[in-house]
Coordinates of C-alpha atoms and ligand atoms in Angstrom, one line a residue:
X6 CA -48.6 -1.2 36.2
X7 CA -45.1 -0.1 37.5
X8 CA -44.2 -3.6 37.0
X9 CA -45.3 -3.9 33.4
X10 CA -43.6 -0.4 32.4
X11 CA -40.0 -2.3 33.6
X12 CA -41.0 -4.9 31.7
X13 CA -41.3 -3.0 28.7
X14 CA -38.5 -0.7 29.4
X15 CA -36.2 -4.0 29.5
X16 CA -37.4 -5.4 26.3
X17 CA -36.5 -2.1 24.3
X18 CA -33.6 -1.8 25.9
X19 CA -32.8 -5.4 24.8
X20 CA -33.8 -4.8 21.2
X21 CA -31.5 -1.3 20.9
X22 CA -28.6 -3.6 22.6
X23 CA -29.1 -6.4 19.9
X24 CA -29.8 -3.9 16.9
X25 CA -25.8 -2.4 18.0
X26 CA -24.2 -5.3 18.8
X27 CA -22.9 -6.8 14.9
X28 CA -20.6 -4.5 13.1
X29 CA -22.0 -2.4 10.2
X30 CA -19.8 -2.5 7.1
X31 CA -20.5 -0.2 4.3
X32 CA -18.5 1.8 2.0
X33 CA -18.5 5.3 0.1
X34 CA -16.1 6.2 -3.0
X35 CA -13.2 6.4 -0.8
X36 CA -13.1 3.6 1.9
X37 CA -14.6 0.6 3.5
X38 CA -16.7 2.2 6.5
X39 CA -16.8 0.1 9.3
X40 CA -19.2 1.1 11.9
X41 CA -19.3 4.3 9.8
X42 CA -16.0 5.0 10.3
X43 CA -13.9 5.2 7.0
X44 CA -10.8 2.4 7.4
X45 CA -7.1 1.6 6.1
X46 CA -7.6 -2.4 6.0
X47 CA -4.6 -4.7 5.7
X48 CA -5.4 -8.3 4.7
X49 CA -4.1 -11.8 4.0
X50 CA -4.9 -15.0 2.4
X51 CA -4.6 -18.5 4.1
X52 CA -6.7 -21.0 2.6
X53 CA -7.8 -23.0 5.1
X54 CA -7.7 -26.7 3.2
X55 CA -3.7 -25.4 2.8
X56 CA -3.1 -26.3 6.3
X57 CA -4.3 -28.2 9.2
X58 CA -6.9 -26.8 12.0
X59 CA -4.0 -27.3 14.7
X60 CA -2.2 -24.7 12.5
X61 CA -4.8 -21.9 12.0
X62 CA -4.8 -20.6 15.4
X63 CA -0.8 -20.3 15.0
X64 CA -1.1 -19.1 11.5
X65 CA -3.5 -16.6 12.5
X66 CA -1.8 -14.9 15.3
X67 CA 1.1 -14.7 13.3
X68 CA -0.9 -12.5 10.8
X69 CA -2.2 -10.3 13.6
X70 CA 1.0 -9.7 15.1
X71 CA 2.5 -9.0 11.6
X72 CA -0.2 -5.8 11.8
X73 CA -2.9 -7.5 9.4
X74 CA -6.8 -6.5 10.1
X75 CA -8.6 -9.7 8.0
X76 CA -7.8 -12.9 6.5
X77 CA -9.3 -13.4 3.0
X78 CA -10.0 -17.0 2.2
X79 CA -11.5 -18.6 -1.4
X80 CA -14.2 -21.6 -1.1
X81 CA -13.8 -24.3 -2.3
X82 CA -16.6 -25.8 -3.9
X83 CA -15.1 -29.1 -5.3
X84 CA -13.5 -29.8 -2.0
X85 CA -17.0 -29.2 -0.4
X86 CA -19.4 -31.4 -2.8
X87 CA -16.9 -33.9 -4.0
X88 CA -20.2 -35.8 -5.3
X89 CA -23.3 -34.1 -6.3
X90 CA -25.4 -33.2 -2.7
X91 CA -22.3 -34.8 -1.2
X92 CA -20.7 -32.4 1.3
X93 CA -17.9 -32.4 3.2
X94 CA -17.0 -29.8 5.9
X95 CA -14.8 -32.0 7.9
X96 CA -11.3 -31.4 9.2
X97 CA -9.3 -28.7 7.2
X98 CA -12.5 -28.0 5.2
X99 CA -14.0 -27.1 8.5
X100 CA -14.8 -23.6 7.2
X101 CA -16.8 -22.4 10.1
X102 CA -14.4 -23.1 12.7
X103 CA -11.5 -21.6 10.4
X104 CA -13.9 -18.6 10.2
X105 CA -14.3 -18.8 14.2
X106 CA -10.5 -18.9 14.7
X107 CA -10.4 -15.5 12.7
X108 CA -13.1 -13.8 14.7
X109 CA -11.4 -15.4 18.3
X110 CA -8.2 -13.4 17.4
X111 CA -10.4 -10.4 17.0
X112 CA -9.8 -10.2 13.1
X113 CA -12.1 -9.9 10.0
X114 CA -12.7 -12.1 7.6
X115 CA -12.7 -11.5 3.8
X116 CA -14.9 -14.3 2.3
X117 CA -14.5 -14.8 -1.5
X118 CA -17.2 -17.8 -2.5
X119 CA -16.5 -17.9 -5.9
X120 CA -17.4 -20.4 -6.5
X121 CA -14.9 -20.5 -9.5
X122 CA -11.6 -19.8 -7.7
X123 CA -8.8 -20.3 -10.0
X124 CA -6.5 -20.4 -6.9
X125 CA -4.1 -23.2 -8.8
X126 CA -6.7 -25.8 -7.1
X127 CA -7.6 -28.6 -9.1
X128 CA -10.2 -27.5 -11.8
X129 CA -10.2 -24.0 -10.4
X130 CA -12.5 -25.4 -7.7
X131 CA -15.4 -26.7 -9.7
X132 CA -16.7 -29.9 -8.9
X133 CA -16.2 -32.7 -12.6
X134 CA -19.5 -34.0 -12.1
X135 CA -21.2 -30.6 -13.7
X136 CA -19.8 -32.1 -17.0
X137 CA -22.3 -34.9 -16.3
X138 CA -25.0 -32.8 -16.2
X139 CA -26.7 -32.5 -19.7
X140 CA -26.7 -29.3 -21.3
X141 CA -24.5 -27.9 -19.0
X142 CA -21.5 -25.1 -19.7
X143 CA -19.5 -23.9 -17.2
X144 CA -19.3 -19.9 -16.1
X145 CA -21.5 -18.6 -18.5
X146 CA -25.6 -17.7 -18.9
X147 CA -26.7 -21.5 -18.7
X148 CA -29.4 -22.4 -17.1
X149 CA -27.7 -26.0 -15.4
X150 CA -24.8 -24.1 -14.4
X151 CA -26.6 -21.5 -12.3
X152 CA -28.8 -23.6 -10.6
X153 CA -25.9 -25.6 -9.8
X154 CA -24.0 -22.4 -8.8
X155 CA -26.7 -21.0 -7.4
X156 CA -27.4 -24.3 -4.9
X157 CA -23.7 -23.9 -3.7
X158 CA -23.7 -20.6 -3.1
X159 CA -27.1 -20.4 -1.2
X160 CA -25.6 -23.2 0.9
X161 CA -22.3 -21.4 2.2
X162 CA -24.3 -18.3 2.8
X163 CA -27.0 -20.2 4.9
X164 CA -24.3 -21.9 6.6
X165 CA -22.4 -18.5 7.6
X166 CA -25.4 -16.9 8.5
X167 CA -26.7 -19.7 10.6
X168 CA -23.4 -19.4 12.4
X169 CA -23.8 -15.8 12.7
X170 CA -20.6 -15.2 10.7
X171 CA -21.6 -11.8 9.0
X172 CA -20.3 -8.8 10.8
X173 CA -23.6 -7.5 11.1
X174 CA -24.7 -10.4 12.9
X175 CA -21.5 -10.1 15.3
X176 CA -19.6 -12.2 13.3
X177 CA -16.2 -11.7 11.6
X178 CA -16.9 -11.4 7.5
X179 CA -16.7 -7.6 6.3
X180 CA -16.6 -8.3 2.6
X181 CA -18.0 -11.4 0.2
X182 CA -16.9 -12.3 -3.3
X183 CA -18.9 -13.8 -6.4
X184 CA -17.3 -15.4 -9.7
X185 CA -13.6 -14.6 -9.6
X186 CA -12.0 -12.3 -12.4
X187 CA -13.9 -13.3 -14.5
X188 CA -13.3 -10.1 -16.9
X189 CA -10.0 -11.6 -17.8
X190 CA -11.7 -14.3 -19.6
X191 CA -15.3 -12.8 -20.2
X192 CA -14.5 -11.6 -24.3
X193 CA -14.7 -15.6 -26.0
X194 CA -18.2 -15.7 -24.0
X195 CA -19.8 -12.7 -25.8
X196 CA -23.2 -11.6 -24.8
X197 CA -23.7 -14.8 -22.6
X198 CA -21.0 -13.8 -20.4
X199 CA -22.1 -10.3 -19.4
X200 CA -25.7 -11.9 -19.2
X201 CA -24.0 -14.1 -16.6
X202 CA -22.1 -11.6 -14.6
X203 CA -25.1 -9.6 -14.5
X204 CA -26.9 -12.5 -13.1
X205 CA -24.0 -13.3 -10.4
X206 CA -24.3 -9.6 -9.2
X207 CA -28.3 -10.4 -8.8
X208 CA -27.8 -13.5 -6.7
X209 CA -25.3 -12.1 -4.7
X210 CA -27.4 -9.0 -4.0
X211 CA -30.6 -11.1 -3.7
X212 CA -28.7 -12.7 -0.3
X213 CA -29.1 -9.1 1.4
X214 CA -26.1 -9.9 3.9
X215 CA -25.7 -6.4 4.5
X216 CA -21.9 -6.6 3.8
X217 CA -20.3 -5.2 0.3
X218 CA -20.1 -7.7 -2.5
X219 CA -17.2 -7.7 -4.9
X220 CA -16.0 -8.8 -8.0
X221 CA -12.1 -9.1 -8.5
X222 CA -10.7 -8.0 -11.9
X223 CA -14.0 -7.1 -13.7
X224 CA -14.2 -3.8 -15.3
X225 CA -18.0 -4.2 -16.0
X226 CA -19.0 -5.5 -12.5
X227 CA -22.5 -4.1 -12.2
X228 CA -23.3 -1.9 -9.2
X229 CA -23.6 -2.2 -6.4
X230 CA -20.4 -4.8 -6.9
X231 CA -17.3 -3.3 -6.0
X232 CA -14.8 -4.3 -8.9
X233 CA -11.3 -5.0 -7.4
X234 CA -7.3 -5.1 -8.8
X235 CA -5.3 -8.4 -8.6
X236 CA -1.7 -8.3 -9.5
X237 CA 1.9 -6.9 -8.6
X238 CA 1.1 -3.3 -8.8
X239 CA -2.0 -1.8 -8.5
X240 CA -1.5 1.9 -8.0
X241 CA -2.8 2.8 -11.4
X242 CA -6.1 1.0 -10.9
X243 CA -9.2 2.8 -10.7
X244 CA -12.8 1.2 -9.5
X245 CA -15.2 1.7 -12.4
X246 CA -17.4 3.8 -10.4
X247 CA -16.9 6.9 -8.3
X248 CA -19.0 5.1 -5.7
X249 CA -16.6 2.2 -5.5
X250 CA -13.7 2.6 -3.1
X251 CA -10.2 1.2 -4.3
X252 CA -9.6 -2.3 -3.4
X253 CA -6.6 -4.6 -4.0
X254 CA -7.9 -8.1 -3.1
X255 CA -4.2 -9.6 -4.6
X256 CA -1.1 -8.4 -4.4
X257 CA 0.8 -11.4 -5.0
X258 CA 4.0 -11.8 -2.6
X259 CA 5.9 -14.3 -4.8
X260 CA 4.1 -16.8 -7.2
X261 CA 3.2 -20.5 -7.1
X262 CA 5.7 -23.2 -8.2
X263 CA 5.3 -25.4 -11.0
X264 CA 7.1 -29.0 -11.0
X265 CA 10.6 -28.7 -13.1
X266 CA 10.7 -24.8 -12.7
X267 CA 12.8 -22.8 -9.8
X268 CA 11.5 -21.3 -6.8
X269 CA 9.6 -17.9 -7.2
X270 CA 10.7 -15.2 -5.1
X271 CA 9.4 -11.9 -4.7
X272 CA 11.6 -9.1 -2.9
X273 CA 10.3 -7.5 0.5
X274 CA 11.2 -4.1 -0.5
X275 CA 9.4 -4.6 -4.0
X276 CA 6.3 -6.1 -2.2
X277 CA 6.5 -3.0 0.3
X278 CA 6.9 -0.9 -2.4
X279 CA 3.8 -1.8 -4.3
X280 CA 1.8 -1.6 -0.9
X281 CA 3.0 1.9 -0.1
X282 CA 2.0 3.0 -3.6
X283 CA -1.5 1.6 -3.3
X284 CA -2.0 3.7 -0.9
X285 CA -0.2 6.9 -2.1
X286 CA -2.7 6.6 -4.7
X287 CA -5.8 6.0 -2.9
X288 CA -5.9 2.6 -1.9
X289 CA -8.1 1.8 1.2
X290 CA -7.7 -1.9 1.7
X291 CA -5.1 -4.2 0.4
X292 CA -4.9 -8.3 0.3
X293 CA -1.7 -10.2 0.4
X294 CA -2.3 -13.5 -1.9
X295 CA -0.6 -15.3 -0.3
X296 CA 0.0 -14.5 3.4
X297 CA 0.6 -18.1 4.1
X298 CA 0.2 -20.1 1.0
X299 CA 0.6 -23.9 2.6
X300 CA 0.5 -27.1 1.0
X301 CA -1.5 -28.7 -1.8
X302 CA -2.6 -31.9 -0.2
X303 CA -3.9 -35.1 -1.8
X304 CA -5.1 -34.2 -5.3
X305 CA -6.1 -30.5 -4.7
X306 CA -3.4 -29.0 -6.7
X307 CA -4.6 -27.5 -10.2
X308 CA -2.3 -27.7 -13.5
X309 CA -1.2 -29.5 -14.8
X310 CA 2.3 -29.7 -13.1
X311 CA 1.5 -27.1 -10.1
X312 CA 3.6 -28.7 -7.3
X313 CA 2.1 -29.7 -3.8
X314 CA 3.7 -27.3 -1.9
X315 CA 2.0 -23.8 -2.1
X316 CA 4.9 -22.1 -0.3
X317 CA 4.1 -18.7 -2.6
X318 CA 7.2 -16.9 -1.2
X319 CA 4.7 -15.6 1.4
X320 CA 5.3 -14.3 4.3
X321 CA 4.4 -17.3 6.5
X322 CA 6.4 -20.1 4.9
X323 CA 4.9 -23.5 3.7
X324 CA 5.0 -25.0 7.4
X325 CA 3.7 -21.6 9.2
X326 CA 6.9 -20.1 10.1
X327 CA 8.1 -16.1 10.1
X328 CA 9.8 -15.2 6.8
X329 CA 12.1 -12.8 7.3
X330 CA 12.7 -9.9 6.2
X331 CA 9.4 -10.4 4.4
X332 CA 7.1 -10.6 7.6
X333 CA 9.2 -7.9 9.6
X334 CA 9.5 -5.6 6.7
X335 CA 5.9 -5.5 5.8
X336 CA 4.8 -5.3 9.8
X337 CA 7.0 -2.1 10.0
X338 CA 5.1 -0.7 6.6
X339 CA 1.6 -1.3 8.3
X340 CA 2.6 0.5 11.5
X341 CA 3.8 3.1 9.6
X342 CA 0.7 4.0 7.4
X343 CA -1.7 2.7 10.2
X344 CA 0.1 6.0 11.7
X345 CA -1.4 8.2 9.1
X346 CA -4.9 6.4 8.6
X347 CA -6.9 9.6 9.5
X348 CA -4.9 11.4 7.1
X349 CA -5.1 9.0 4.3
X350 CA -9.0 8.5 4.1
X351 CA -10.1 11.7 5.4
X352 CA -7.5 14.1 4.0
X353 CA -7.5 15.5 0.9
X354 CA -4.8 14.1 -1.3
X355 CA -2.3 16.3 -3.3
X356 CA 0.2 15.0 -5.4
X357 CA 2.9 17.0 -7.1
X358 CA 4.8 15.0 -9.6
X359 CA 8.9 16.2 -9.2
X360 CA 10.3 14.5 -12.4
X361 CA 12.6 11.7 -13.1
X362 CA 9.9 9.4 -11.2
X363 CA 9.8 11.4 -8.0
X364 CA 6.5 12.6 -6.5
X365 CA 4.9 14.3 -3.1
X366 CA 1.9 13.4 -1.8
X367 CA 0.4 15.3 1.0
X368 CA -3.3 14.3 2.8
X369 CA -4.1 17.3 4.5
X370 CA -7.5 19.4 5.7
X371 CA -10.9 18.1 6.4
X372 CA -9.8 18.3 10.2
X373 CA -6.5 16.0 10.1
X374 CA -3.3 15.9 11.4
X375 CA -1.3 16.5 7.5
X376 CA 0.4 12.8 6.5
X377 CA 2.9 12.2 3.2
X378 CA 4.0 9.8 1.4
X379 CA 7.2 10.3 -1.0
X380 CA 7.9 8.2 -4.1
X381 CA 10.9 7.6 -6.1
X382 CA 9.5 5.1 -9.0
X383 CA 12.8 5.6 -10.9
X384 CA 14.5 2.2 -10.8
X385 CA 18.0 2.9 -11.6
X386 CA 18.7 6.5 -9.6
X387 CA 18.5 7.1 -6.1
X388 CA 17.5 10.3 -5.5
X389 CA 17.3 13.2 -2.4
X390 CA 14.5 15.3 -2.1
X391 CA 14.0 18.6 -0.9
X392 CA 10.8 18.8 1.2
X393 CA 8.9 21.6 2.9
X394 CA 12.5 22.8 4.2
X395 CA 14.0 19.2 5.1
X396 CA 15.9 16.8 2.7
X397 CA 14.9 12.9 2.3
X398 CA 17.0 10.0 0.7
X399 CA 15.0 8.2 -1.3
X400 CA 16.8 4.9 -2.6
X401 CA 15.5 4.1 -6.5
X402 CA 12.4 2.2 -6.9
X403 CA 11.2 3.2 -3.0
X404 CA 8.9 4.8 -1.3
X405 CA 8.8 6.9 2.0
X406 CA 6.0 7.1 4.9
X407 CA 5.9 10.5 7.0
X408 CA 3.0 10.3 9.1
X409 CA 3.5 13.8 10.3
X410 CA 4.8 15.2 6.9
X411 CA 8.0 15.8 8.9
X412 CA 9.9 12.5 9.8
X413 CA 10.6 9.5 7.7
X414 CA 9.3 6.5 9.9
X415 CA 9.8 4.2 7.0
X416 CA 11.1 3.9 3.2
X417 CA 10.4 0.8 1.5
X418 CA 13.5 0.0 0.6
X419 CA 15.4 0.0 3.9
X420 CA 15.2 -2.8 5.8
X421 CA 15.4 -2.4 9.5
X422 CA 14.7 -6.2 10.7
X423 CA 16.4 -9.5 11.1
X424 CA 17.1 -11.4 8.0
X425 CA 17.3 -15.3 8.6
X426 CA 17.7 -17.8 6.4
X427 CA 16.1 -21.7 7.4
X428 CA 18.2 -24.1 7.6
X429 CA 16.9 -27.9 7.7
X430 CA 19.0 -29.6 10.4
X431 CA 18.7 -33.4 10.9
X432 CA 17.9 -34.5 14.5
X433 CA 21.3 -34.7 16.2
X434 CA 20.6 -37.7 18.5
X435 CA 18.9 -40.1 15.7
X436 CA 20.9 -40.6 12.2
X437 CA 18.5 -39.8 9.4
X438 CA 18.0 -43.2 8.1
X439 CA 16.4 -44.2 11.5
X440 CA 14.1 -41.0 11.8
X441 CA 12.7 -42.1 8.6
X442 CA 11.1 -45.4 8.7
X443 CA 10.5 -46.7 5.2
X444 CA 8.1 -49.5 3.9
X445 CA 7.1 -49.9 0.3
X446 CA 4.7 -52.2 -1.4
X447 CA 4.2 -52.8 -5.2
X448 CA 1.1 -51.8 -6.8
X449 CA -1.2 -54.9 -7.8
X450 CA -1.4 -54.3 -11.6
X451 CA -2.5 -57.5 -12.4
X452 CA -6.4 -56.8 -13.2
X453 CA -5.3 -53.8 -15.2
X454 CA -2.8 -56.1 -17.0
X455 CA -4.9 -59.1 -17.7
X456 CA -7.7 -57.2 -18.9
X457 CA -10.0 -57.9 -16.0
X458 CA -12.9 -56.4 -14.5
X459 CA -13.5 -53.5 -16.0
X460 CA -15.2 -50.0 -14.4
X461 CA -17.0 -50.1 -18.0
X462 CA -16.3 -51.0 -21.7
X463 CA -17.0 -49.0 -24.3
X464 CA -16.2 -48.4 -28.5
X465 CA -14.4 -45.6 -28.4
X466 CA -11.5 -43.5 -26.6
X467 CA -12.9 -41.0 -24.0
X468 CA -11.5 -37.9 -22.2
X469 CA -10.1 -38.9 -19.1
X470 CA -12.0 -36.1 -17.2
X471 CA -15.2 -37.7 -18.3
X472 CA -14.7 -40.8 -17.8
X473 CA -12.8 -40.7 -14.4
X474 CA -15.3 -38.0 -13.1
X475 CA -11.7 -36.6 -11.3
X476 CA -12.3 -39.6 -9.0
X477 CA -8.6 -40.2 -9.1
X478 CA -5.3 -38.9 -11.6
X479 CA -5.2 -42.2 -13.1
X480 CA -7.5 -44.0 -16.0
X481 CA -6.7 -47.3 -17.4
X482 CA -7.6 -48.0 -21.5
X483 CA -7.5 -51.7 -22.0
X484 CA -7.8 -53.5 -25.2
X485 CA -7.0 -56.4 -27.1
X486 CA -5.9 -57.1 -30.4
X487 CA -5.5 -60.7 -32.3
X488 CA -3.0 -61.3 -35.0
X489 CA -2.3 -64.3 -37.1
X490 CA 1.6 -64.5 -36.5
X491 CA 4.2 -62.3 -34.5
X492 CA 5.3 -59.2 -35.7
X493 CA 7.4 -56.5 -34.8
X494 CA 5.1 -53.5 -34.8
X495 CA 5.4 -49.7 -33.8
X496 CA 2.9 -48.9 -30.7
X497 CA 1.6 -44.9 -31.5
X498 CA -0.7 -43.6 -29.0
X499 CA -1.6 -39.8 -29.3
X500 CA -2.9 -38.3 -25.9
X501 CA -3.7 -35.2 -24.2
X502 CA -1.5 -36.1 -21.4
X503 CA -0.4 -35.7 -19.0
X504 CA 1.6 -39.0 -18.8
X505 CA 1.3 -42.0 -20.2
X506 CA 2.4 -45.6 -19.3
X507 CA 2.2 -48.6 -21.9
X508 CA 1.8 -52.3 -21.1
X509 CA 1.7 -54.8 -23.7
X510 CA 0.8 -58.6 -22.5
X511 CA 1.9 -57.5 -19.0
X512 CA 5.2 -55.7 -19.7
X513 CA 5.5 -52.2 -19.6
X514 CA 7.0 -51.1 -23.0
X515 CA 7.7 -47.6 -22.1
X516 CA 6.6 -44.2 -19.9
X517 CA 6.3 -40.6 -21.2
X518 CA 5.1 -37.4 -20.0
X519 CA 4.0 -34.0 -21.9
X520 CA 6.6 -32.0 -22.1
X521 CA 6.8 -28.6 -20.6
X522 CA 3.9 -26.3 -21.1
X523 CA 2.1 -28.8 -23.6
X524 CA -0.9 -30.5 -23.4
X525 CA -0.5 -33.6 -25.8
X526 CA 2.0 -35.5 -27.0
X527 CA 2.7 -38.8 -29.2
X528 CA 4.0 -42.0 -27.8
X529 CA 5.7 -44.4 -30.1
X530 CA 7.7 -47.5 -29.3
X531 CA 8.8 -50.6 -31.3
X532 CA 7.3 -53.9 -29.8
X533 CA 6.9 -57.3 -30.5
X534 CA 3.1 -58.5 -31.1
X535 CA 2.7 -62.3 -30.5
X536 CA 0.3 -64.7 -32.8
X537 CA -2.7 -64.5 -31.3
X538 CA -4.5 -62.4 -28.5
X539 CA -2.5 -59.7 -27.3
X540 CA -3.5 -57.4 -24.2
X541 CA -2.6 -53.6 -24.4
X542 CA -3.0 -51.8 -20.9
X543 CA -2.3 -48.0 -21.1
X544 CA -2.4 -46.0 -18.1
X545 CA -3.0 -42.4 -18.4
X546 CA -2.3 -40.3 -15.6
X547 CA -3.2 -36.3 -14.9
X548 CA -0.9 -34.0 -12.4
X549 CA -3.7 -31.4 -11.7
X550 CA -6.7 -30.4 -13.6
X551 CA -6.1 -27.0 -15.6
X552 CA -7.4 -23.9 -13.1
X553 CA -7.6 -21.0 -15.7
X554 CA -8.8 -19.6 -18.9
X555 CA -11.9 -19.1 -21.0
X556 CA -13.2 -22.7 -21.5
X557 CA -10.5 -24.3 -19.1
X558 CA -12.6 -27.0 -18.3
X559 CA -13.1 -28.4 -21.6
X560 CA -9.4 -29.3 -21.8
X561 CA -9.0 -32.6 -22.6
X562 CA -7.1 -35.2 -20.7
X563 CA -6.0 -38.5 -21.3
X564 CA -6.1 -40.3 -24.8
X565 CA -9.2 -38.6 -25.9
X566 CA -9.9 -40.1 -29.3
X567 CA -6.4 -41.3 -30.1
X568 CA -5.5 -42.4 -32.7
X569 CA -4.2 -45.4 -31.1
X570 CA -2.5 -47.6 -34.0
X571 CA -0.2 -50.6 -34.4
X572 CA 1.9 -49.7 -37.3
X573 CA 3.9 -52.9 -39.2
X574 CA 6.0 -53.0 -42.0
X575 CA 5.1 -51.5 -45.3
X576 CA 3.1 -49.3 -43.0
X577 CA 0.6 -52.0 -42.4
X578 CA -1.7 -50.2 -40.1
X579 CA -3.9 -51.5 -37.3
X580 CA -6.0 -48.6 -36.1
X581 CA -7.4 -49.8 -32.4
X582 CA -9.2 -46.6 -31.4
X583 CA -12.9 -47.8 -32.4
X584 CA -11.7 -51.2 -30.6
X585 CA -13.9 -52.3 -27.5
X586 CA -11.8 -50.7 -24.5
X587 CA -12.1 -51.5 -21.0
X588 CA -11.8 -48.6 -18.2
X589 CA -10.5 -48.7 -14.8
X590 CA -10.5 -45.8 -12.9
X591 CA -7.9 -45.5 -10.5
X592 CA -5.1 -47.5 -8.6
X593 CA -5.6 -50.8 -6.9
X594 CA -3.6 -48.9 -3.9
X595 CA -6.0 -46.0 -4.2
X596 CA -9.2 -48.4 -3.6
X597 CA -7.5 -50.1 -0.7
X598 CA -6.7 -46.7 0.8
X599 CA -3.1 -47.8 1.5
X600 CA -2.1 -44.1 2.5
X601 CA -4.2 -44.9 5.6
X602 CA -3.2 -48.0 6.3
X603 CA -0.7 -47.5 9.2
X604 CA -0.3 -51.3 9.7
X605 CA 3.1 -53.1 8.7
X606 CA 1.5 -56.1 7.4
X607 CA 2.2 -57.1 3.8
X608 CA 4.5 -53.7 3.8
X609 CA 8.4 -54.6 2.7
X610 CA 10.6 -53.1 5.8
X611 CA 13.9 -55.5 5.1
X612 CA 16.7 -54.4 2.5
X613 CA 17.4 -51.8 0.5
X614 CA 14.7 -49.3 -0.8
X615 CA 13.8 -49.5 -4.2
X616 CA 14.6 -46.5 -5.9
X617 CA 13.4 -45.5 -9.3
X618 CA 11.0 -48.1 -8.8
X619 CA 7.4 -47.0 -10.9
X620 CA 4.2 -48.3 -9.5
X621 CA 5.4 -48.6 -6.1
X622 CA 4.1 -47.2 -3.1
X623 CA 6.1 -45.7 -0.2
X624 CA 5.2 -45.2 3.5
X625 CA 7.3 -43.4 5.7
X626 CA 6.8 -42.8 9.7
X627 CA 8.7 -40.1 11.2
X628 CA 9.0 -38.6 14.5
X629 CA 7.5 -34.9 14.8
X630 CA 9.1 -33.1 17.9
X631 CA 8.0 -29.3 18.3
X632 CA 11.2 -27.8 19.6
Ligands
GAL28 C1 -5.1 -14.7 -9.9 C2 -6.0 -15.9 -9.8 C3 -5.9 -16.7 -8.2 C4 -4.6 -17.0 -8.6 C5 -3.6 -16.3 -8.6 C6 -2.0 -16.7 -9.1 O1 -5.2 -14.6 -11.5 O2 -7.6 -15.2 -9.2 O3 -6.9 -17.2 -7.6 O4 -4.8 -18.2 -9.2 O5 -3.8 -15.5 -9.7 O6 -1.5 -17.2 -8.0

């Protein structure tokens, strides 16, 4: 009997300890609560597919040293489910490993499942195969779409549950997101949009995962979804419900880069100003988008015309180096704000506007040591502010943090960290050319140019996204025309872009791309069409599929509908649009996976490297030194 009692006692103790093992996450109208305590939280976006698993521990460590409490990431549906019900969670798509690295570093995670993500990611993260499902309309109250979305979201939720990655299970995930900025584009969807967002909320709730769900940029987010702010400044944002705390999911640390455009920059001072103003005005959690931007590997970049670099001018540069003074200036800001954490979220805020953009906020009472934030929103005038018997100098557009209301420990415009400029140096021991070992090989165009071996044939010009299902950036449209005699004619191709290369009888006659910001253009070229059969091969290429906007997924690409015409003398026109067109998806080198070919066989290595030579595969080998 005594033994029995001891056993019961042990079982009871075990049950109790397992019940308190995890972290409880909740919220009130003021803050996110971790184990019942209101918290100020700093978070930063690091998207796992934009770096390598080998880089993750170092990036996360640098984020922690920079004063972050959490790492935020999206989940990338079209990368994980490239074909319907065929999944990939390997390599830099190993979401679970990434979450565990965050956990090992002792940080929290914010998981933005979407599964629409925007993110300058190809097609905004939605798989192109969705377009093949009859009757499917994306991101609206449409059953086929909701079924697919539910299938993927459920897969991710089950995966993180199974791996005990949710905070209440002892894991790092404290917040989860459904959809992304739907509120920005909801209007054209009308009632169906509203029904869709309600459905998203119900779906999220149905998982009962006991961490708060957020919806960013969603002013009508149904309770208990917390609507959050994205932008360069979010101090004037107010959540749509008094029970929701003020959260900032995307503070843009810079911006993404587009081909042909300059590198975007945001000053560390301005970034720090925006953060300090957010906490002055009642914020509780702020996330840097991006903390590490990284690289758009392979064909993952959105678009059109977004670059492979996703550096973003973030506190960690594309390669994971600390970018100063941004990283250090923010670290100091985090330290300063954390010094007055209790005052900020438990004290009562009392703001006095002093005119000319000056304001003082004192957080006091409710048992806290008072803390103060002073702001000068004036963009041109520096100011001296008299406050509680002392003078404070506030440069224009700056905020000072006084954790004890007496001493300024931080001002957003006064940088006290090293400023460094990264210089790329070639290896001194080896000259550049031997450092990089180049080889090259021409793309095998023969099948496409001779009209052989099509993937499929139809009597129309089809949208490139529908025809290729995003298996490649490249799509060949091939047809023939039979003339009784040789003629000088003009080939005219109306295309929705993004790039067109035109060949007649095996010869490249011209190439063109959609000019800046446009999605369509007309290609025209004078050509000689021979008497007899002529083969016209048009290679259309996309440079990242669109990722943003209402109905963005319906934006066509390629020579959809054309028309494609041959225009002769006296406007004698042959419309080829309704011809029989053969389609070939992708390049020959892609099919052969030349990018994985580490051999030297059949690659050219001798002589001068061909430059400005289209349809050439280049391969380079290089030595990588860690020091
Ligand atoms: C936001 C969006 C992000 C990203 C950002 C710009 O509107 O939510 O996913 O696209 O813009 O970098």
